[in-house]
Amino acid sequence: IFRKRKIDDELLEELEELLVTGDISVSCVTEIFERLKKEIKRNAISDGDALKEALKSIILEMVDIDAPPIPWAPSPYICLMAGVNGVGKTTTIAKLANILKSQGKNPLFVASDTFRAAAIDQLLVWGKRLNIPVIHHQQGADPSAVAYDGIEAAIKRGVDVVFVDTAGRLHTKVNLMEELKKIRRVIKKHIEDAPHETLLVLDATNGQNALNQARQFNEATPISGIILTKLDGTAKGGIVVTIANELKIPIRYIGIGEKMDDLEPFSPKLFVDALFS
Amino acid sequence: NLQKRLDAVFKRLKGYGRLTEENIQDALREVRLALLEADVNYKVVKDFIKRIKERAVGSEVMESLTPGQQVVKIVHDELIELLGRSASPLSLAGRTPVVIMLIGLQGSGKTTTSAKIARFLKKKGRRPYLVPADVARPAAIKQLMALSGQAGVDCYETEAKEPPQEIARKAIMQASLKGLDTVIIDTAGRLHIDEALMGELRAMKETASPQEILFVADAMTGQDAVNIARSFDEAVGITGIVLTKIEGDARGGAALSIRAVTQKPIKFIGVGEKLNDLEVFYPDRLANRILG
Ligand SMILES: Nc1nc2c(ncn2[C@@H]2O[C@H](COP(=O)(O)OP(=O)(O)OP(=O)(O)O)[C@@H](O)[C@H]2O)c(=O)[nH]1
Ligand SMILES: Nc1nc2c(ncn2[C@@H]2O[C@H](COP(=O)(O)OP(=O)(O)OP(=O)(O)O)[C@@H](O)[C@H]2O)c(=O)[nH]1
Ligand SMILES: [Mg+2]
Ligand SMILES: [Mg+2]
């Protein structure tokens, strides 16, 4: 839709449709367009190709949060996984651990989802596949108690990275958000700088609700990074543009499938290119 | 909310006499914005606004003392119309065992919903049988078996070492032998663009002849809802929809998109993680949420 076209209302409307259908919030699209109009004036942009490039660089700037890479050290490096139901937290833990193992690191899994049916079993399967030990109690145990035991075990065993899996929870459920805060407090009491990472897992097929999720989870337990899953589908995950612009939280990885290798570091450039494909 | 925003649009009219086309355009812009923020698909919104406009330029708004309220009423009516006027029950008549198959994207709530429906039907006096046909996801079968225990419903036992079609075929035979009247098949989550897995669904449909194929969709789904629903419907044919995780603050506009593209009824909503958190769908409550 860009080549050789003059910049008219029809083109601008098509661009708006492209961005909105990619799940970028209307308010964020408005902001993007205001910046774009300034660019058009400043650089006397007169054709579609140049316009596309200007638009891409505006969005790129919004998602490219300047943050140093995750150090995964000092040991034990505690990584708390959080997010609403079914987004891919447990599977993403397996994927992250897989990457770290290939880098010679020694991970540990902590099964702090003690609520959902077979959640512990699911993490045990991944632990077996990756040859990673799993600290777990029985179904219905106190998630904070499991987290505490997990940290204890990590210190005793000289583990490098600890992944604490938590139950999916809607950010609107006060008692569940309190439970998450408690898990974090218990971890913090044990190791002062922990959790070193609190990763929010977001499902790329979610729309505007992901913004509420990011805001509320960040308020409860400061989020150090975002992982956007299920980008192997057809959804673009554009809501992270709004989230990055507003909360300035770095997007660290993207999930692109169900296997343990299906995780890639987030590339702002590839993400923006995909928005326009 | 939309009422307040429309009142603000029409407030500027006080003392200017009749409503003009421009006033209506401003009002429609507010409605469009509300629907997009609610995750209703861009094209679905476009068609919807066209319909609203036709009514909005009619006398019911133009001659009203409270045009803002009139526009909200029209939008509300059109939403209810689109969402499906009345509750639509499960189709359970006919030779037993009747088969219900649940399909959808990864993580949408199929396994939990399968057990919820089993519990729902048991309370209504039916004799359900749960079938764990997800051989891909780690501990998926254990998950359904644990939930069936909680629901007090019998579950087909398998160890994920056979293809899903085989599980379905054998389970239906088991249900017949046990005199159970409703077979509920939980399938693995899959992408609508995965040709092989969509083919697997068709094969399962062929084997199991389900009377109901329920598309389980997350209420938080965004713009892609149209794409996803259309693909599942075209690939295997759905008979109904279950919208899950609606008890959060998702506006649920995906429901409108899915309805617009499939024309199939929303039968249930998932309102929580427990097995009793299943409700029959009524359009007016969702219409209010979408309007914000
Ligand atoms: N296609 C695709 N599927 C994914 C991806 N990540 C996870 N999944 C699938 O999504 C489903 C849910 O994954 P889980 O890891 O159980 O999600 P969760 O957040 O731990 O779920 P709860 O603990 O129930 O809240 C599974 O079927 C996964 O295989 C991804 O990147 N792409
Ligand atoms: N809050 C809420 N959570 C729900 C609802 N329905 C299901 N869940 C949760 O969503 C998550 C995913 O549910 P599953 O039943 O495992 O989803 P699934 O579609 O079977 O997932 P796959 O088999 O991996 O495709 C679990 O944490 C469920 O407890 C609901 O109505 N509300
Ligand atoms: Mg999990
Ligand atoms: Mg399942």
PDB file of C-alpha atoms and ligand atoms in Angstrom, chain A residues 89-90 113 116 119 122 165-168, ligand 3:
ATOM      1  CA  LYS A  89       4.380 -19.037  31.546  1.00  0.00           C
ATOM      2  CA  THR A  90       5.202 -22.684  32.243  1.00  0.00           C
ATOM      3  CA  ASP A 113       1.533 -23.034  40.917  1.00  0.00           C
ATOM      4  CA  ARG A 116      -4.281 -25.516  38.807  1.00  0.00           C
ATOM      5  CA  ALA A 119       0.347 -27.719  36.940  1.00  0.00           C
ATOM      6  CA  GLN A 122       3.365 -30.231  33.688  1.00  0.00           C
ATOM      7  CA  ASP A 165       6.490 -20.751  38.068  1.00  0.00           C
ATOM      8  CA  THR A 166       3.297 -19.171  39.372  1.00  0.00           C
ATOM      9  CA  ALA A 167      -0.361 -19.830  38.714  1.00  0.00           C
ATOM     10  CA  GLY A 168      -2.121 -17.832  36.028  1.00  0.00           C
TER      11      GLY A 168
HETATM   12 MG    MG C   3       1.400 -22.632  34.024  1.00  0.00          MG
END
